[in-house]
Amino acid sequence: MPATSSSHFTPGSVALVGAGPGDADLLTLRAVKRLQQADVVLYDDLAGEDFMSFLKPDVELVAVGKRAGHPSPRQDEVSRLIVAHAGRGKRVVRLKAGDPAVFARSDEELRAARDAGIAIEIVPGVTTATAAAAAIGASLTKRGVARRVQLVTGHDVDGRLPGDLDIAALADPAATTCIYMGKATFPALVERLIAHGMSPQTPAAIVESLGSPETRVYRGTIAETAARLITNRPPGACMIIYGLALEEG
Ligand SMILES: C[S@@+](CC[C@H](N)C(=O)[O-])C[C@H]1O[C@@H](n2cnc3c(N)ncnc32)[C@H](O)[C@@H]1O
């Protein structure tokens, strides 16, 4: 089933839309168009609330993130809801924090829609790694210093540091590494990086709660950042970036 074209959002189809880091003015024009046209919006907590100003008054809003301590619906239930709403002839927006192609389980929703014969498109968004780089005023690449950027998840299905991480790649001084979902496991990762020969002085940053008034930035070395996450773990969602590209001056 082909994706819908950029100018059409037909009834009975789905758009996986990237909300970016949460600020309304970092939504793409296409994302805003889809939100204005949507009959049903299924959204994550991390998508923020700014997007709501673009919706039709009679839109059906479905929160599918963790709310007030309740567990989030299972992924297969979210996929089922998407298919069910589109099957009723609705224009369905599945709004995801950042970019739908980065750690967003979009593959499962794409497959569910395609298996049901429902047209589905992806509307990209600003992923947290690049939004965090903007927040700290840094470039993720740097000529002659950082020629590779790697986007990595800091936890496996059980919430632990994934056992099969490529430590040599993660300790590569010529790379900039952006860790999603890593605030609990970063100290364990740093131990392994240093054991592998990475300098403990490698610069790092934590950017917490991007796109909200509570945005906070911490900068230090990887060793200091790991120590801080042990003694003072931030409550909000965090992007952790490290690498020589972050060197100031
Ligand atoms: C399931 S992943 C979603 C990633 C998202 N699709 C993207 O492209 O940014 C969730 C992780 O993204 C990062 N994240 C998402 N929103 C964030 C925000 N507003 N501020 C800081 N980090 C955020 C955190 O590392 C969080 O644990």
Short mmCIF file of C-alpha atoms and ligand atoms in Angstrom, two decimals:
data_model
loop_
_atom_site.label_atom_id
_atom_site.label_comp_id
_atom_site.label_asym_id
_atom_site.label_seq_id
_atom_site.Cartn_x
_atom_site.Cartn_y
_atom_site.Cartn_z
CA MET A 1 0.00 0.00 0.00
CA PRO A 2 1.67 3.27 -1.04
CA ALA A 3 2.04 6.09 1.46
CA THR A 4 -0.36 9.00 1.03
CA SER A 5 1.13 11.95 -0.87
CA SER A 6 2.33 15.03 0.95
CA SER A 7 -0.71 17.08 -0.08
CA HIS A 8 -3.43 14.54 0.76
CA PHE A 9 -4.56 13.04 4.00
CA THR A 10 -7.40 10.81 2.94
CA PRO A 11 -10.11 9.53 5.26
CA GLY A 12 -9.24 6.05 6.50
CA SER A 13 -5.47 6.67 6.45
CA VAL A 14 -2.77 7.17 9.07
CA ALA A 15 0.07 9.67 9.48
CA LEU A 16 2.94 8.91 11.87
CA VAL A 17 3.87 12.47 12.74
CA GLY A 18 7.03 13.68 14.48
CA ALA A 19 6.25 16.28 17.13
CA GLY A 20 9.88 17.33 17.52
CA PRO A 21 11.07 18.19 21.02
CA GLY A 22 7.74 19.73 22.04
CA ASP A 23 7.87 23.38 21.01
CA ALA A 24 5.04 24.23 18.56
CA ASP A 25 7.42 26.24 16.37
CA LEU A 26 9.62 23.19 15.83
CA LEU A 27 6.78 21.24 14.23
CA THR A 28 7.13 21.00 10.45
CA LEU A 29 4.53 22.70 8.25
CA ARG A 30 3.42 19.25 7.11
CA ALA A 31 2.98 18.11 10.70
CA VAL A 32 0.78 21.15 11.40
CA LYS A 33 -1.27 20.40 8.26
CA ARG A 34 -1.85 16.82 9.37
CA LEU A 35 -2.81 17.93 12.89
CA GLN A 36 -5.32 20.44 11.46
CA GLN A 37 -6.89 17.70 9.33
CA ALA A 38 -6.90 14.91 11.91
CA ASP A 39 -10.12 13.31 13.18
CA VAL A 40 -8.26 11.23 15.78
CA VAL A 41 -4.89 11.92 17.41
CA LEU A 42 -3.08 9.27 19.45
CA TYR A 43 -0.22 10.95 21.29
CA ASP A 44 2.68 10.24 23.65
CA ASP A 45 3.41 12.22 26.82
CA LEU A 46 6.76 13.34 25.43
CA ALA A 47 5.04 14.98 22.45
CA GLY A 48 4.16 17.86 24.80
CA GLU A 49 0.82 19.71 24.59
CA ASP A 50 1.61 22.61 22.24
CA PHE A 51 0.26 20.65 19.27
CA MET A 52 -3.28 20.81 20.69
CA SER A 53 -3.75 24.40 19.48
CA PHE A 54 -3.78 23.13 15.87
CA LEU A 55 -6.55 20.55 16.28
CA LYS A 56 -10.18 20.70 15.10
CA PRO A 57 -12.59 21.30 18.00
CA ASP A 58 -14.25 17.90 17.55
CA VAL A 59 -11.02 15.88 17.30
CA GLU A 60 -10.84 12.66 19.28
CA LEU A 61 -7.73 12.75 21.50
CA VAL A 62 -6.26 9.50 22.79
CA ALA A 63 -3.33 9.58 25.24
CA VAL A 64 -1.19 6.49 24.78
CA GLY A 65 1.71 7.41 27.06
CA LYS A 66 2.37 6.87 30.75
CA ARG A 67 -0.01 9.12 32.68
CA ALA A 68 -0.26 9.70 36.41
CA GLY A 69 1.69 6.56 37.20
CA HIS A 70 -0.48 4.32 35.01
CA PRO A 71 1.45 2.02 32.69
CA SER A 72 1.35 2.91 29.01
CA PRO A 73 -0.80 0.74 26.75
CA ARG A 74 1.04 -2.15 25.15
CA GLN A 75 2.47 -1.48 21.71
CA ASP A 76 0.14 -4.03 20.10
CA GLU A 77 -2.84 -2.23 21.64
CA VAL A 78 -1.65 1.10 20.17
CA SER A 79 -1.26 -0.54 16.75
CA ARG A 80 -4.73 -2.06 17.11
CA LEU A 81 -6.25 1.35 17.94
CA ILE A 82 -4.60 2.98 14.92
CA VAL A 83 -6.03 0.32 12.60
CA ALA A 84 -9.46 0.44 14.27
CA HIS A 85 -9.82 4.24 13.96
CA ALA A 86 -8.60 4.28 10.36
CA GLY A 87 -10.95 1.38 9.65
CA ARG A 88 -13.85 3.63 10.72
CA GLY A 89 -12.82 6.03 7.94
CA LYS A 90 -11.02 8.51 10.23
CA ARG A 91 -7.90 10.48 9.42
CA VAL A 92 -5.59 9.24 12.17
CA VAL A 93 -2.51 11.05 13.40
CA ARG A 94 -0.16 9.02 15.55
CA LEU A 95 1.92 11.79 17.13
CA LYS A 96 5.34 10.81 18.43
CA ALA A 97 8.00 12.78 20.27
CA GLY A 98 10.96 13.76 18.12
CA ASP A 99 11.15 11.83 14.85
CA PRO A 100 9.00 8.76 14.19
CA ALA A 101 11.97 6.93 12.66
CA VAL A 102 14.13 7.12 15.81
CA PHE A 103 13.39 4.81 18.76
CA ALA A 104 9.64 5.19 18.30
CA ARG A 105 8.53 1.64 17.42
CA SER A 106 7.13 2.98 14.17
CA ASP A 107 8.06 -0.24 12.39
CA GLU A 108 5.37 -2.08 14.36
CA GLU A 109 2.70 0.51 13.55
CA LEU A 110 3.70 0.60 9.88
CA ARG A 111 3.40 -3.17 9.68
CA ALA A 112 0.02 -3.25 11.45
CA ALA A 113 -1.43 -0.62 9.09
CA ARG A 114 0.03 -2.22 5.98
CA ASP A 115 -1.19 -5.68 7.03
CA ALA A 116 -4.67 -4.19 7.36
CA GLY A 117 -4.43 -2.54 3.93
CA ILE A 118 -4.42 0.98 5.41
CA ALA A 119 -2.37 3.75 3.81
CA ILE A 120 0.22 5.17 6.18
CA GLU A 121 2.79 7.92 5.78
CA ILE A 122 5.63 9.22 7.94
CA VAL A 123 5.98 12.94 8.61
CA PRO A 124 9.49 13.46 9.99
CA GLY A 125 10.24 15.59 13.02
CA VAL A 126 13.25 17.10 14.76
CA THR A 127 14.80 14.30 16.77
CA THR A 128 15.89 14.96 20.34
CA ALA A 129 19.59 14.59 19.56
CA THR A 130 19.65 17.52 17.15
CA ALA A 131 17.28 19.58 19.30
CA ALA A 132 19.63 18.99 22.27
CA ALA A 133 22.65 20.05 20.17
CA ALA A 134 20.81 23.28 19.40
CA ALA A 135 19.99 23.79 23.08
CA ILE A 136 23.67 23.60 24.05
CA GLY A 137 24.82 25.57 21.00
CA ALA A 138 26.98 22.74 19.68
CA SER A 139 27.52 20.99 16.36
CA LEU A 140 27.40 17.18 16.48
CA THR A 141 29.99 16.94 13.73
CA LYS A 142 33.27 18.82 13.61
CA ARG A 143 35.73 18.77 10.74
CA GLY A 144 38.76 16.64 11.59
CA VAL A 145 37.38 15.82 15.05
CA ALA A 146 33.99 14.13 14.82
CA ARG A 147 33.15 12.51 11.52
CA ARG A 148 30.45 10.19 12.77
CA VAL A 149 27.28 10.64 14.84
CA GLN A 150 25.69 7.63 16.48
CA LEU A 151 22.18 7.46 17.93
CA VAL A 152 22.06 4.78 20.61
CA THR A 153 19.49 3.47 23.06
CA GLY A 154 20.77 3.25 26.63
CA HIS A 155 18.39 0.52 27.69
CA ASP A 156 17.20 -2.86 26.54
CA VAL A 157 13.69 -4.31 26.98
CA ASP A 158 14.37 -4.85 30.70
CA GLY A 159 15.66 -1.30 31.25
CA ARG A 160 19.28 -2.45 31.59
CA LEU A 161 22.31 -1.37 29.56
CA PRO A 162 22.05 -3.51 26.41
CA GLY A 163 24.53 -6.39 26.67
CA ASP A 164 25.46 -6.36 22.99
CA LEU A 165 26.61 -2.74 22.70
CA ASP A 166 29.58 -2.14 20.40
CA ILE A 167 31.86 -0.62 23.03
CA ALA A 168 34.69 0.01 20.56
CA ALA A 169 32.33 2.16 18.45
CA LEU A 170 30.95 3.91 21.54
CA ALA A 171 34.47 4.69 22.79
CA ASP A 172 35.59 6.00 19.39
CA PRO A 173 37.03 9.49 20.02
CA ALA A 174 36.17 10.46 16.42
CA ALA A 175 32.44 9.97 16.99
CA THR A 176 29.73 11.97 18.72
CA THR A 177 27.33 9.73 20.61
CA CYS A 178 23.74 10.62 21.45
CA ILE A 179 22.11 8.39 24.04
CA TYR A 180 18.35 8.06 24.19
CA MET A 181 16.70 6.51 27.28
CA GLY A 182 20.06 6.36 28.99
CA LYS A 183 19.93 8.31 32.25
CA ALA A 184 19.74 5.18 34.44
CA THR A 185 22.42 3.22 32.61
CA PHE A 186 24.91 5.93 31.58
CA PRO A 187 27.13 5.40 34.67
CA ALA A 188 27.53 1.71 33.76
CA LEU A 189 28.25 2.65 30.16
CA VAL A 190 30.91 5.17 31.20
CA GLU A 191 32.64 2.52 33.30
CA ARG A 192 32.91 0.35 30.20
CA LEU A 193 34.02 3.25 27.98
CA ILE A 194 36.84 4.19 30.34
CA ALA A 195 37.87 0.53 30.70
CA HIS A 196 38.06 0.47 26.91
CA GLY A 197 40.45 3.42 26.90
CA MET A 198 38.18 6.43 26.40
CA SER A 199 39.38 9.49 28.27
CA PRO A 200 37.28 10.23 31.38
CA GLN A 201 37.76 13.90 30.40
CA THR A 202 35.69 13.48 27.21
CA PRO A 203 33.09 16.28 27.21
CA ALA A 204 29.44 15.40 27.73
CA ALA A 205 26.08 17.09 28.21
CA ILE A 206 22.69 16.19 29.61
CA VAL A 207 19.73 18.08 28.21
CA GLU A 208 16.58 17.50 30.23
CA SER A 209 12.95 18.18 29.26
CA LEU A 210 13.60 19.88 25.94
CA GLY A 211 10.75 21.97 24.60
CA SER A 212 9.33 22.75 28.04
CA PRO A 213 9.84 25.60 30.51
CA GLU A 214 11.70 23.07 32.70
CA THR A 215 14.51 22.56 30.16
CA ARG A 216 17.83 22.16 31.98
CA VAL A 217 21.32 21.69 30.64
CA TYR A 218 24.27 20.12 32.46
CA ARG A 219 27.76 20.05 30.98
CA GLY A 220 30.82 18.21 32.27
CA THR A 221 33.11 15.33 31.41
CA ILE A 222 31.75 11.81 30.91
CA ALA A 223 33.09 10.90 34.36
CA GLU A 224 31.39 13.91 36.00
CA THR A 225 28.17 13.32 34.09
CA ALA A 226 28.03 9.69 35.21
CA ALA A 227 28.67 10.74 38.83
CA ARG A 228 25.92 13.33 38.64
CA LEU A 229 23.43 10.81 37.29
CA ILE A 230 24.17 8.61 40.31
CA THR A 231 23.82 11.34 42.95
CA ASN A 232 21.28 13.60 41.32
CA ARG A 233 19.36 11.89 38.52
CA PRO A 234 17.09 14.44 36.75
CA PRO A 235 13.39 13.58 36.86
CA GLY A 236 12.60 14.59 33.24
CA ALA A 237 13.39 12.94 29.92
CA CYS A 238 17.10 13.31 29.16
CA MET A 239 19.28 13.31 26.08
CA ILE A 240 22.92 12.57 26.85
CA ILE A 241 25.57 13.51 24.31
CA TYR A 242 29.32 12.97 24.53
CA GLY A 243 32.31 13.39 22.28
CA LEU A 244 35.11 15.79 21.44
CA ALA A 245 32.79 17.86 19.22
CA LEU A 246 31.33 19.22 22.47
CA GLU A 247 34.65 20.76 23.53
CA GLU A 248 34.03 24.44 24.20
CA GLY A 249 36.26 27.21 22.87
C1 LIG B 1 11.25 6.42 23.13
S1 LIG B 1 12.54 7.59 22.85
C2 LIG B 1 11.79 8.64 21.68
C3 LIG B 1 12.78 9.35 20.78
C4 LIG B 1 12.12 10.26 19.77
N1 LIG B 1 11.41 9.50 18.75
C5 LIG B 1 13.12 11.22 19.11
O1 LIG B 1 13.30 11.15 17.89
O2 LIG B 1 13.68 12.05 19.83
C6 LIG B 1 12.44 8.52 24.34
C7 LIG B 1 13.76 9.16 24.69
O3 LIG B 1 14.00 10.28 23.85
C8 LIG B 1 14.62 11.31 24.59
N2 LIG B 1 13.68 12.43 24.68
C9 LIG B 1 12.44 12.48 24.12
N3 LIG B 1 11.87 13.67 24.36
C10 LIG B 1 12.77 14.39 25.08
C11 LIG B 1 12.77 15.70 25.62
N4 LIG B 1 11.73 16.51 25.48
N5 LIG B 1 13.87 16.12 26.30
C12 LIG B 1 14.94 15.32 26.44
N6 LIG B 1 14.99 14.06 25.95
C13 LIG B 1 13.92 13.61 25.28
C14 LIG B 1 14.93 10.74 25.97
O4 LIG B 1 16.20 10.14 25.91
C15 LIG B 1 13.83 9.71 26.09
O5 LIG B 1 14.17 8.71 27.03
#
